[in-house]
Amino acid sequence: MAYEFKIRRRVEFSETDMAGIVHYSNFFRYMEAAEHAFFRSLGASIVTRNTHPEVGWPRVHAHCDYHAPLKFEDEFEVHLLVTEKKSKALSYQFRFSKIGGGPLDLARGKLTVVCVTHNADGSMSAVHIPQEISDQIEVAPPDALAG
Amino acid sequence: MAYEFKIRRRVEFSETDMAGIVHYSNFFRYMEAAEHAFFRSLGASIVTRNTHPEVGWPRVHAHCDYHAPLKFEDEFEVHLLVTEKKSKALSYQFRFSKIGGGPLDLARGKLTVVCVTHNADGSMSAVHIPQEISDQIEVAPPDALAG
Amino acid sequence: MAYEFKIRRRVEFSETDMAGIVHYSNFFRYMEAAEHAFFRSLGASIVTRNTHPEVGWPRVHAHCDYHAPLKFEDEFEVHLLVTEKKSKALSYQFRFSKIGGGPLDLARGKLTVVCVTHNADGSMSAVHIPQEISDQIEVAPPDALAG
Amino acid sequence: MAYEFKIRRRVEFSETDMAGIVHYSNFFRYMEAAEHAFFRSLGASIVTRNTHPEVGWPRVHAHCDYHAPLKFEDEFEVHLLVTEKKSKALSYQFRFSKIGGGPLDLARGKLTVVCVTHNADGSMSAVHIPQEISDQIEVAPPDALAG
């Protein structure tokens, strides 16, 4: 059972914009990268080829509050915490912090994702999270989420 | 005085992901494109080279709720509405709808941006929105925001 | 029969990088956008859902020579010219120019794409370009390619 | 003196497109990431804040030949080799290979970058590569480039 995961990255040139800082949309890519690494840490993949049925995880809600910018070559950590676990959906909190000093709390985000199968007509239907995934994920305890 | 603006786009191949739909982070690029087109419609540019002082508009909050996906070559509209106007900040709501039928309400987003100047040491300070911009922007009336 | 197509765009903020110019990788997105608009101009889509078999167009070669930068809100044209047509492949030249003055020849690129079907095991096999597409595309005459 | 560098990456979801493979434009981001890591390995940064004058490295030529696709979560290596060193320009070759089996030679690319300073009017002028950078870079020997 796991409720958190951390990844480290370094800002790439192509992630910056003409304001000299990471473009705000890239924080959502960083969140997703942390989510997928979390799944890999459980021995699974967000692209579940071996579950029955095969499932996908479209996002239904995303947000981010930005407190301080990230710049080229900054090293930073993304800390994922599971904040909610429903039969067909998961929510995560993401905390961004700079490695090697600087603001502790650069940004804080949230994602809510729904477990779906793809129907023959191209539409999607929400389904229960496969047992082998659900069994490994729990909600973070209150003290982990505080602060 | 203006409180809304609409842009139309068509989904590009590079905006899709392996799930066959627009990657969720791109909705934040679409919102920003609508914001910048709104500024141009006022005869201004979000990159204000002619105001004193020169200002920038970093994002402090962004969110999006996704109701239905966008696919390759879908035509869609982004409808920007000004929801809040403070001395140093603006908030916008964004409504995504597909052109030519389909779900009326694909997604709904929000951005809060702060007006800043760049200090000599690279840091940013919030400043009043330049008069020539502020004079042209007003908050959308309640009936425009309803629904 | 068509051998060329032109699209117009305006540089978006998220396409710039910290050097204050369009990130060089985005020229390849612009080329592809011109290619797909060219296909639409023929009444087709690069994602051919109605041909037998269904085909895709992976890129096997791409290049770009950069002569002058594009900046935020610059309006520019991408001029596509068909330079080669084989039974299973097409090559295009792309000419970038700024609208409203400025350098005539900002950049020049090339793409070679191969027509493929997707096999059941996920691999791809080159196939003949479907007749209904092939019949509409011809190579640009030498004088169109000169200069 | 160094003439090569290798980085390892894993394909992220946001780098794929609806064809289920890495979008071809992202190979140019990968090349640049290898180039910047090469610079860091020399104790420098591609964003040279401490050289006199400050220099930038716009790309004047980029190309890539694609032999096999990269898919989500594939691990791969980018092998940079310096192929040319002029007083004001550098050229690199990039070899992409999958880690853990699979095609040895997924793609091969090239970049030519020019060393410039930024003039007061926003234009750029080619300048000599700063000595402290130039002294550390050499062209790869023929046997390293063969194959």
Coordinates of C-alpha atoms in Angstrom, one line a residue:
Chain A
M1 CA 0.0 0.0 0.0
A2 CA 1.4 3.4 -1.0
Y3 CA 0.1 6.9 -0.7
E4 CA 3.0 9.0 -1.9
F5 CA 5.8 9.3 -4.4
K6 CA 8.6 11.8 -5.2
I7 CA 10.4 12.5 -8.4
R8 CA 13.2 14.9 -9.2
R9 CA 13.7 16.8 -12.4
R10 CA 15.8 19.6 -13.9
V11 CA 14.1 22.3 -15.9
E12 CA 14.8 22.0 -19.6
F13 CA 15.2 24.9 -22.0
S14 CA 12.2 24.0 -24.1
E15 CA 10.0 24.2 -20.9
T16 CA 10.8 27.9 -20.5
D17 CA 9.0 30.8 -22.1
M18 CA 10.0 34.3 -23.1
A19 CA 9.4 35.5 -19.5
G20 CA 12.5 33.4 -18.6
I21 CA 10.5 31.0 -16.4
V22 CA 8.8 27.6 -16.9
H23 CA 5.6 28.0 -18.8
Y24 CA 2.7 27.4 -16.4
S25 CA 1.2 24.7 -18.5
N26 CA 4.3 22.5 -17.9
F27 CA 3.5 22.1 -14.2
F28 CA 0.6 19.9 -15.4
R29 CA 3.1 17.8 -17.4
Y30 CA 5.3 17.5 -14.3
M31 CA 2.3 16.4 -12.2
E32 CA 1.4 13.7 -14.7
A33 CA 5.1 12.5 -14.8
A34 CA 5.0 12.1 -11.1
E35 CA 1.7 10.2 -11.3
H36 CA 3.0 7.8 -13.9
A37 CA 6.2 7.2 -12.0
F38 CA 4.1 6.5 -8.9
F39 CA 2.2 3.8 -10.9
R40 CA 5.5 2.3 -12.1
S41 CA 6.7 2.2 -8.5
L42 CA 3.7 -0.1 -7.8
G43 CA 4.8 -2.4 -10.6
A44 CA 2.0 -1.1 -12.9
S45 CA 1.8 1.3 -15.7
I46 CA -0.8 4.0 -16.2
V47 CA -1.3 2.4 -19.6
T48 CA -2.6 -0.8 -18.2
R49 CA -2.3 -3.4 -20.9
N50 CA -2.8 -6.4 -18.5
T51 CA -5.9 -5.5 -16.6
H52 CA -9.3 -6.8 -17.5
P53 CA -10.8 -4.7 -18.9
E54 CA -8.0 -2.4 -20.2
V55 CA -8.4 1.0 -18.5
G56 CA -7.4 4.6 -19.1
W57 CA -7.3 7.5 -16.7
P58 CA -8.6 10.7 -18.2
R59 CA -8.3 13.8 -16.1
V60 CA -11.6 15.4 -14.9
H61 CA -10.1 18.2 -12.8
A62 CA -6.7 19.9 -12.6
H63 CA -5.5 22.9 -10.8
C64 CA -2.3 24.6 -9.7
D65 CA -1.4 27.5 -7.4
Y66 CA 1.9 29.1 -8.3
H67 CA 3.9 30.8 -5.5
A68 CA 7.4 31.2 -7.1
P69 CA 8.8 30.5 -10.6
L70 CA 11.1 27.7 -11.8
K71 CA 13.9 28.7 -14.1
F72 CA 16.2 26.9 -16.6
E73 CA 18.3 24.2 -15.0
D74 CA 16.6 24.5 -11.6
E75 CA 16.4 21.1 -9.9
F76 CA 13.1 20.5 -8.3
E77 CA 11.0 17.8 -6.6
V78 CA 7.4 16.9 -7.2
H79 CA 5.8 15.2 -4.2
L80 CA 2.7 13.3 -5.0
L81 CA 0.2 12.5 -2.2
V82 CA -3.0 10.5 -2.7
T83 CA -5.8 12.6 -1.2
E84 CA -8.9 10.7 -2.3
K85 CA -9.7 7.2 -3.4
K86 CA -13.1 6.3 -4.8
S87 CA -14.3 3.2 -6.5
K88 CA -13.8 4.8 -9.9
A89 CA -11.6 7.8 -9.3
L90 CA -8.4 9.0 -7.6
S91 CA -7.2 12.5 -6.5
Y92 CA -3.7 13.6 -5.9
Q93 CA -2.0 16.6 -4.4
F94 CA 1.3 17.7 -5.8
R95 CA 3.9 19.8 -4.0
F96 CA 6.7 21.5 -5.9
S97 CA 9.9 22.4 -4.2
K98 CA 13.3 23.5 -5.4
I99 CA 16.3 21.3 -4.6
G100 CA 19.3 23.0 -3.1
G101 CA 17.7 25.9 -1.3
G102 CA 15.2 28.4 -2.4
P103 CA 11.4 28.6 -1.7
L104 CA 10.2 25.4 -0.1
D105 CA 6.8 25.6 -1.6
L106 CA 7.0 26.7 -5.3
A107 CA 3.6 25.5 -6.3
R108 CA 0.9 23.2 -5.3
G109 CA -1.4 21.3 -7.6
K110 CA -4.2 18.8 -7.7
L111 CA -5.4 16.2 -10.2
T112 CA -8.6 14.1 -10.2
V113 CA -8.5 11.2 -12.6
V114 CA -11.3 8.7 -13.5
C115 CA -10.8 5.1 -14.4
V116 CA -12.5 4.3 -17.7
T117 CA -12.7 1.7 -20.5
H118 CA -13.0 2.7 -24.1
N119 CA -16.1 1.5 -25.8
A120 CA -16.3 0.3 -29.4
D121 CA -17.8 3.6 -30.6
G122 CA -14.9 5.6 -29.2
S123 CA -16.7 6.8 -26.1
M124 CA -15.5 6.2 -22.6
S125 CA -17.3 4.7 -19.6
A126 CA -16.2 5.0 -16.0
V127 CA -15.4 1.6 -14.4
H128 CA -14.1 0.3 -11.1
I129 CA -10.4 0.7 -10.6
P130 CA -8.9 -2.8 -11.3
Q131 CA -8.4 -4.7 -8.0
E132 CA -4.6 -5.2 -8.6
I133 CA -4.2 -1.4 -8.7
S134 CA -6.7 -0.5 -6.1
D135 CA -5.2 -2.9 -3.6
Q136 CA -1.9 -1.0 -3.7
I137 CA -3.1 2.6 -3.2
E138 CA -4.3 4.2 -0.1
V139 CA -5.1 7.8 1.0
A140 CA -2.4 9.7 2.7
P141 CA -2.9 10.1 6.5
P142 CA -3.9 13.6 7.7
D143 CA -0.5 14.4 9.1
A144 CA 1.2 13.7 5.7
L145 CA -1.3 16.1 4.1
A146 CA -0.9 18.9 6.7
G147 CA 1.4 21.7 6.1
Chain B
M1 CA -14.8 48.6 -21.8
A2 CA -14.8 44.8 -22.6
Y3 CA -15.5 41.8 -20.4
E4 CA -15.4 38.9 -22.9
F5 CA -13.8 37.6 -26.0
K6 CA -14.1 34.4 -28.1
I7 CA -11.5 32.6 -30.2
R8 CA -11.9 29.6 -32.5
R9 CA -9.3 27.0 -33.1
R10 CA -8.9 23.6 -34.7
V11 CA -7.1 20.8 -32.8
E12 CA -3.7 20.0 -34.2
F13 CA -2.1 16.6 -34.3
S14 CA 0.8 17.6 -32.0
E15 CA -1.8 18.6 -29.3
T16 CA -3.1 15.0 -29.1
D17 CA -1.7 12.2 -27.0
M18 CA -1.7 8.4 -27.3
A19 CA -5.2 8.3 -25.8
G20 CA -6.3 9.9 -29.0
I21 CA -7.5 13.1 -27.4
V22 CA -6.1 16.6 -26.7
H23 CA -3.6 16.3 -23.8
Y24 CA -5.1 18.0 -20.8
S25 CA -2.2 20.4 -20.4
N26 CA -3.0 22.0 -23.7
F27 CA -6.3 23.4 -22.4
F28 CA -4.1 25.8 -20.4
R29 CA -2.4 26.9 -23.6
Y30 CA -5.7 27.4 -25.3
M31 CA -6.9 29.6 -22.3
E32 CA -3.8 31.7 -22.6
A33 CA -4.2 32.1 -26.3
A34 CA -7.7 33.5 -25.7
E35 CA -6.4 35.8 -23.0
H36 CA -3.7 37.2 -25.4
A37 CA -6.2 37.6 -28.2
F38 CA -8.5 39.5 -25.7
F39 CA -5.6 41.9 -25.0
R40 CA -4.9 42.4 -28.7
S41 CA -8.7 43.1 -29.2
L42 CA -8.1 46.0 -26.8
G43 CA -5.3 47.4 -28.9
A44 CA -2.8 46.1 -26.3
S45 CA -0.4 43.2 -26.0
I46 CA 0.0 41.0 -23.0
V47 CA 3.7 41.8 -23.5
T48 CA 3.3 45.5 -22.8
R49 CA 6.3 47.2 -24.2
N50 CA 4.8 50.7 -24.0
T51 CA 3.4 50.9 -20.5
H52 CA 5.4 52.6 -17.7
P53 CA 6.6 50.5 -16.1
E54 CA 6.7 47.5 -18.4
V55 CA 4.6 44.8 -16.9
G56 CA 4.2 41.1 -17.1
W57 CA 1.3 38.8 -16.1
P58 CA 2.5 35.6 -14.3
R59 CA -0.3 33.1 -13.5
V60 CA -0.9 32.5 -9.8
H61 CA -3.8 30.1 -10.2
A62 CA -5.1 27.9 -13.0
H63 CA -7.7 25.2 -13.1
C64 CA -9.8 23.3 -15.5
D65 CA -12.7 20.9 -15.2
Y66 CA -13.0 18.5 -18.2
H67 CA -16.4 17.2 -19.2
A68 CA -15.7 15.8 -22.7
P69 CA -12.6 15.3 -24.8
L70 CA -11.4 17.2 -27.9
K71 CA -10.1 15.2 -30.8
F72 CA -7.9 15.8 -33.8
E73 CA -9.3 18.4 -36.2
D74 CA -12.2 19.2 -33.9
E75 CA -13.1 22.9 -34.2
F76 CA -13.9 24.6 -30.9
E77 CA -14.5 27.9 -29.3
V78 CA -12.9 29.3 -26.2
H79 CA -15.1 31.9 -24.5
L80 CA -13.2 34.2 -22.1
L81 CA -15.1 36.1 -19.4
V82 CA -13.6 38.5 -16.9
T83 CA -14.7 37.4 -13.5
E84 CA -12.7 39.6 -11.2
K85 CA -10.7 42.8 -11.5
K86 CA -8.5 44.0 -8.7
S87 CA -5.9 46.8 -8.6
K88 CA -3.1 44.3 -9.3
A89 CA -4.8 41.1 -10.6
L90 CA -7.4 39.8 -13.0
S91 CA -9.4 36.6 -13.1
Y92 CA -10.9 35.0 -16.1
Q93 CA -13.4 32.1 -16.7
F94 CA -13.0 30.1 -19.9
R95 CA -15.7 28.0 -21.5
F96 CA -14.8 25.4 -24.2
S97 CA -17.4 24.3 -26.7
K98 CA -17.3 22.3 -29.9
I99 CA -18.3 24.0 -33.1
G100 CA -20.7 22.2 -35.3
G101 CA -22.6 20.2 -32.7
G102 CA -21.5 18.0 -29.9
P103 CA -21.3 18.7 -26.2
L104 CA -22.0 22.4 -25.5
D105 CA -19.7 22.5 -22.5
L106 CA -16.5 20.5 -23.1
A107 CA -14.5 22.1 -20.3
R108 CA -14.5 25.1 -18.1
G109 CA -11.3 26.8 -16.8
K110 CA -10.1 29.7 -14.7
L111 CA -7.0 31.8 -14.6
T112 CA -5.9 34.4 -12.1
V113 CA -3.0 36.5 -13.3
V114 CA -1.1 39.2 -11.4
C115 CA 0.4 42.3 -12.9
V116 CA 4.1 42.6 -12.1
T117 CA 7.3 44.5 -12.9
H118 CA 10.6 42.7 -13.1
N119 CA 13.2 44.0 -10.7
A120 CA 16.9 44.4 -11.5
D121 CA 17.7 41.2 -9.5
G122 CA 15.4 39.1 -11.5
S123 CA 12.6 39.0 -8.9
M124 CA 9.1 40.3 -9.6
S125 CA 6.9 42.7 -7.7
A126 CA 3.1 43.1 -8.0
V127 CA 2.1 46.5 -9.4
H128 CA -1.1 48.3 -10.3
I129 CA -2.5 47.4 -13.7
P130 CA -1.5 50.2 -16.0
Q131 CA -4.3 52.7 -16.4
E132 CA -4.5 52.3 -20.2
I133 CA -5.2 48.6 -19.8
S134 CA -7.4 48.8 -16.6
D135 CA -9.6 51.4 -18.2
Q136 CA -10.6 49.0 -20.9
I137 CA -11.5 45.9 -18.9
E138 CA -14.6 45.4 -16.7
V139 CA -16.1 42.4 -14.9
A140 CA -18.7 40.4 -16.8
P141 CA -22.3 41.0 -15.5
P142 CA -23.9 38.3 -13.5
D143 CA -26.2 37.2 -16.3
A144 CA -23.2 36.6 -18.7
L145 CA -21.6 34.5 -16.0
A146 CA -24.7 32.5 -15.2
G147 CA -25.2 29.1 -16.9
Chain C
M1 CA -4.4 18.2 -58.6
A2 CA -2.5 20.4 -56.1
Y3 CA 1.1 20.9 -55.3
E4 CA 1.1 23.7 -52.8
F5 CA -0.7 25.3 -49.8
K6 CA -0.2 28.2 -47.6
I7 CA -1.3 28.8 -44.0
R8 CA -1.0 31.8 -41.8
R9 CA -0.4 31.8 -38.0
R10 CA 0.5 34.1 -35.2
V11 CA 3.2 33.1 -32.7
E12 CA 1.8 32.1 -29.3
F13 CA 3.4 32.8 -26.0
S14 CA 3.8 29.1 -25.1
E15 CA 5.8 28.6 -28.4
T16 CA 8.5 31.0 -27.2
D17 CA 11.5 30.1 -25.0
M18 CA 13.7 32.1 -22.6
A19 CA 15.7 33.4 -25.5
G20 CA 12.6 35.4 -26.4
I21 CA 12.1 33.6 -29.7
V22 CA 10.1 30.6 -31.0
H23 CA 11.7 27.4 -29.8
Y24 CA 13.3 25.7 -32.8
S25 CA 11.3 22.5 -32.4
N26 CA 8.0 24.4 -33.0
F27 CA 8.9 25.0 -36.6
F28 CA 8.3 21.2 -37.0
R29 CA 4.9 21.6 -35.5
Y30 CA 4.2 24.5 -37.9
M31 CA 5.3 22.4 -40.9
E32 CA 2.9 19.6 -39.8
A33 CA 0.1 22.0 -39.4
A34 CA 0.6 23.2 -43.0
E35 CA 0.7 19.6 -44.2
H36 CA -2.6 18.7 -42.4
A37 CA -4.3 21.9 -43.7
F38 CA -3.1 20.9 -47.2
F39 CA -4.8 17.5 -46.8
R40 CA -8.0 19.2 -45.6
S41 CA -7.9 21.4 -48.6
L42 CA -8.1 18.2 -50.7
G43 CA -11.2 17.1 -48.8
A44 CA -9.2 14.5 -47.0
S45 CA -7.7 14.2 -43.5
I46 CA -4.2 13.1 -42.7
V47 CA -6.0 10.7 -40.3
T48 CA -7.7 8.8 -43.1
R49 CA -10.6 7.0 -41.6
N50 CA -12.3 6.2 -44.9
T51 CA -9.5 4.8 -47.0
H52 CA -9.0 1.1 -47.4
P53 CA -6.8 0.2 -45.7
E54 CA -6.7 3.0 -43.1
V55 CA -3.3 4.7 -43.4
G56 CA -1.0 6.8 -41.3
W57 CA 1.9 9.0 -42.3
P58 CA 4.9 8.7 -40.0
R59 CA 7.8 11.0 -40.7
V60 CA 11.1 9.4 -41.8
H61 CA 13.1 12.6 -42.4
A62 CA 12.7 16.2 -41.2
H63 CA 15.0 19.2 -41.4
C64 CA 15.0 22.9 -41.0
D65 CA 17.4 25.7 -41.8
Y66 CA 16.8 28.8 -39.7
H67 CA 17.7 32.2 -41.0
A68 CA 15.9 34.7 -38.7
P69 CA 13.9 34.2 -35.5
L70 CA 10.2 34.5 -35.0
K71 CA 9.0 36.4 -31.9
F72 CA 5.8 36.5 -29.9
E73 CA 2.7 37.7 -31.8
D74 CA 4.6 37.8 -35.1
E75 CA 2.3 36.8 -38.0
F76 CA 3.9 34.5 -40.5
E77 CA 3.1 32.3 -43.5
V78 CA 4.1 28.7 -44.0
H79 CA 4.2 27.8 -47.7
L80 CA 4.1 24.1 -48.4
L81 CA 5.3 22.7 -51.8
V82 CA 5.3 19.1 -52.8
T83 CA 8.8 18.2 -53.9
E84 CA 8.6 14.5 -54.4
K85 CA 5.8 11.9 -54.9
K86 CA 6.6 8.2 -54.8
S87 CA 4.2 5.3 -54.6
K88 CA 4.5 5.1 -50.8
A89 CA 6.1 8.4 -49.8
L90 CA 5.7 12.2 -50.2
S91 CA 8.3 15.0 -49.6
Y92 CA 7.4 18.6 -48.9
Q93 CA 9.4 21.8 -48.8
F94 CA 8.3 24.5 -46.3
R95 CA 9.1 28.2 -46.6
F96 CA 8.5 30.5 -43.6
S97 CA 8.1 34.2 -44.1
K98 CA 6.9 37.0 -41.9
I99 CA 3.8 38.8 -42.8
G100 CA 3.9 42.6 -42.8
G101 CA 7.5 43.1 -43.7
G102 CA 10.7 41.7 -42.3
P103 CA 12.9 38.9 -43.6
L104 CA 11.3 37.2 -46.6
D105 CA 12.9 33.9 -45.9
L106 CA 12.9 33.2 -42.1
A107 CA 13.4 29.5 -42.4
R108 CA 13.1 26.6 -44.9
G109 CA 12.3 23.1 -44.0
K110 CA 11.6 19.7 -45.4
L111 CA 9.6 16.6 -44.5
T112 CA 9.5 13.1 -46.0
V113 CA 6.5 11.1 -44.9
V114 CA 5.7 7.4 -45.6
C115 CA 2.3 6.0 -46.1
V116 CA 1.8 3.0 -43.7
T117 CA -0.8 0.7 -42.3
H118 CA -0.8 -0.5 -38.7
N119 CA -0.4 -4.3 -38.3
A120 CA -2.2 -6.2 -35.6
D121 CA 1.1 -6.6 -33.6
G122 CA 1.5 -2.8 -33.5
S123 CA 4.2 -2.6 -36.2
M124 CA 3.8 -0.6 -39.3
S125 CA 4.2 -1.5 -43.0
A126 CA 4.6 0.9 -45.9
V127 CA 1.8 0.7 -48.4
H128 CA 0.8 2.5 -51.6
I129 CA -0.7 5.9 -51.1
P130 CA -4.5 5.4 -51.4
Q131 CA -5.7 6.3 -55.0
E132 CA -8.1 8.9 -53.8
I133 CA -5.3 10.9 -52.2
S134 CA -2.6 10.2 -54.7
D135 CA -4.8 11.4 -57.6
Q136 CA -5.0 14.8 -56.0
I137 CA -1.4 15.5 -55.3
E138 CA 1.3 16.4 -57.8
V139 CA 4.9 17.6 -57.6
A140 CA 5.5 21.3 -57.8
P141 CA 6.9 22.5 -61.2
P142 CA 10.5 23.6 -61.2
D143 CA 9.7 27.3 -61.4
A144 CA 7.6 27.1 -58.3
L145 CA 10.5 25.5 -56.4
A146 CA 13.1 27.9 -57.7
G147 CA 14.2 30.8 -55.5
Chain D
M1 CA 38.6 18.0 -23.8
A2 CA 35.4 16.2 -24.6
Y3 CA 33.7 15.1 -27.8
E4 CA 30.7 13.1 -26.6
F5 CA 28.0 12.7 -24.0
K6 CA 25.2 10.3 -23.3
I7 CA 21.9 10.9 -21.6
R8 CA 19.1 8.5 -20.7
R9 CA 15.4 9.3 -20.7
R10 CA 12.1 7.6 -20.4
V11 CA 9.3 8.6 -22.8
E12 CA 6.6 10.6 -21.1
F13 CA 2.8 10.4 -21.9
S14 CA 2.7 14.1 -23.0
E15 CA 5.4 13.4 -25.6
T16 CA 3.2 10.9 -27.4
D17 CA 0.6 11.7 -30.1
M18 CA -2.6 10.0 -31.2
A19 CA -0.5 7.6 -33.4
G20 CA 0.7 6.1 -30.1
I21 CA 4.3 7.1 -30.6
V22 CA 6.6 10.0 -29.7
H23 CA 5.7 13.1 -31.8
Y24 CA 8.6 13.6 -34.2
S25 CA 9.2 17.2 -33.0
N26 CA 10.1 15.9 -29.6
F27 CA 13.3 14.3 -30.9
F28 CA 14.5 17.9 -31.3
R29 CA 13.8 18.6 -27.7
Y30 CA 15.7 15.4 -26.7
M31 CA 18.7 16.5 -28.8
E32 CA 18.8 19.8 -27.1
A33 CA 18.5 18.2 -23.7
A34 CA 21.6 16.1 -24.5
E35 CA 23.4 19.2 -25.7
H36 CA 22.7 21.1 -22.5
A37 CA 23.7 18.1 -20.3
F38 CA 26.9 18.0 -22.3
F39 CA 27.6 21.6 -21.4
R40 CA 26.8 21.0 -17.8
S41 CA 29.3 18.0 -17.9
L42 CA 31.9 20.6 -18.8
G43 CA 31.1 22.7 -15.8
A44 CA 29.3 25.3 -18.0
S45 CA 25.8 26.1 -18.9
I46 CA 24.4 26.7 -22.3
V47 CA 23.0 29.9 -20.8
T48 CA 26.4 31.4 -20.1
R49 CA 26.0 34.0 -17.5
N50 CA 29.7 34.3 -16.7
T51 CA 31.3 34.6 -20.0
H52 CA 32.3 37.9 -21.5
P53 CA 30.4 38.7 -23.5
E54 CA 27.3 36.7 -22.5
V55 CA 26.5 34.4 -25.4
G56 CA 23.5 32.4 -26.7
W57 CA 23.4 29.4 -29.1
P58 CA 20.6 29.7 -31.6
R59 CA 20.1 26.8 -33.9
V60 CA 20.8 27.4 -37.6
H61 CA 20.3 23.8 -38.9
A62 CA 18.5 20.8 -37.5
H63 CA 17.6 17.5 -39.0
C64 CA 16.5 14.0 -38.0
D65 CA 16.1 10.7 -39.8
Y66 CA 13.6 8.4 -38.1
H67 CA 14.1 4.6 -38.4
A68 CA 11.8 3.2 -35.7
P69 CA 9.3 4.8 -33.3
L70 CA 9.6 5.4 -29.5
K71 CA 6.6 4.5 -27.4
F72 CA 5.3 5.5 -23.9
E73 CA 7.7 4.5 -21.1
D74 CA 10.4 3.3 -23.5
E75 CA 13.8 4.0 -22.0
F76 CA 16.3 5.3 -24.5
E77 CA 19.7 6.8 -24.8
V78 CA 20.7 9.9 -26.7
H79 CA 24.4 9.9 -27.7
L80 CA 25.9 13.3 -28.7
L81 CA 29.0 13.5 -30.7
V82 CA 30.7 16.7 -31.7
T83 CA 31.2 16.6 -35.5
E84 CA 32.4 20.1 -36.3
K85 CA 34.0 22.9 -34.4
K86 CA 34.4 26.3 -36.0
S87 CA 35.4 29.6 -34.4
K88 CA 31.7 30.6 -34.1
A89 CA 29.8 27.4 -34.5
L90 CA 29.4 23.8 -33.4
S91 CA 27.8 20.8 -35.0
Y92 CA 26.6 17.7 -33.2
Q93 CA 25.4 14.3 -34.3
F94 CA 22.8 12.5 -32.1
R95 CA 22.2 8.8 -32.1
F96 CA 19.0 7.5 -30.5
S97 CA 18.9 3.9 -29.2
K98 CA 16.4 2.0 -27.1
I99 CA 17.7 0.7 -23.8
G100 CA 16.9 -3.0 -23.0
G101 CA 16.8 -4.4 -26.5
G102 CA 15.0 -3.3 -29.6
P103 CA 16.4 -1.4 -32.6
L104 CA 19.9 -0.2 -32.0
D105 CA 19.5 2.8 -34.2
L106 CA 16.1 4.4 -33.7
A107 CA 16.9 7.7 -35.1
R108 CA 19.9 9.9 -36.0
G109 CA 19.9 13.7 -35.9
K110 CA 22.1 16.7 -36.3
L111 CA 22.2 20.2 -34.9
T112 CA 24.4 23.2 -36.0
V113 CA 24.4 26.0 -33.4
V114 CA 26.0 29.4 -33.7
C115 CA 27.5 31.4 -30.8
V116 CA 25.9 34.9 -30.6
T117 CA 25.7 38.0 -28.5
H118 CA 22.5 39.9 -28.2
N119 CA 22.7 43.5 -29.4
A120 CA 20.9 46.4 -27.7
D121 CA 18.3 46.5 -30.5
G122 CA 17.3 42.9 -30.0
S123 CA 19.3 41.5 -33.0
M124 CA 22.0 38.9 -32.6
S125 CA 25.6 38.9 -33.9
A126 CA 27.8 35.8 -34.3
V127 CA 30.8 35.9 -32.0
H128 CA 33.8 33.7 -31.2
I129 CA 33.0 30.8 -28.9
P130 CA 34.3 31.9 -25.4
Q131 CA 37.7 30.5 -24.8
E132 CA 36.7 28.7 -21.6
I133 CA 34.1 26.7 -23.5
S134 CA 36.1 26.3 -26.7
D135 CA 39.1 24.9 -24.8
Q136 CA 37.0 22.0 -23.5
I137 CA 35.3 20.8 -26.7
E138 CA 36.9 18.8 -29.5
V139 CA 35.7 17.0 -32.6
A140 CA 35.0 13.3 -32.3
P141 CA 37.6 11.1 -33.9
P142 CA 36.6 9.4 -37.2
D143 CA 36.3 6.0 -35.6
A144 CA 33.8 7.3 -33.0
L145 CA 31.7 8.8 -35.8
A146 CA 31.9 5.7 -38.0
G147 CA 29.0 3.2 -37.9

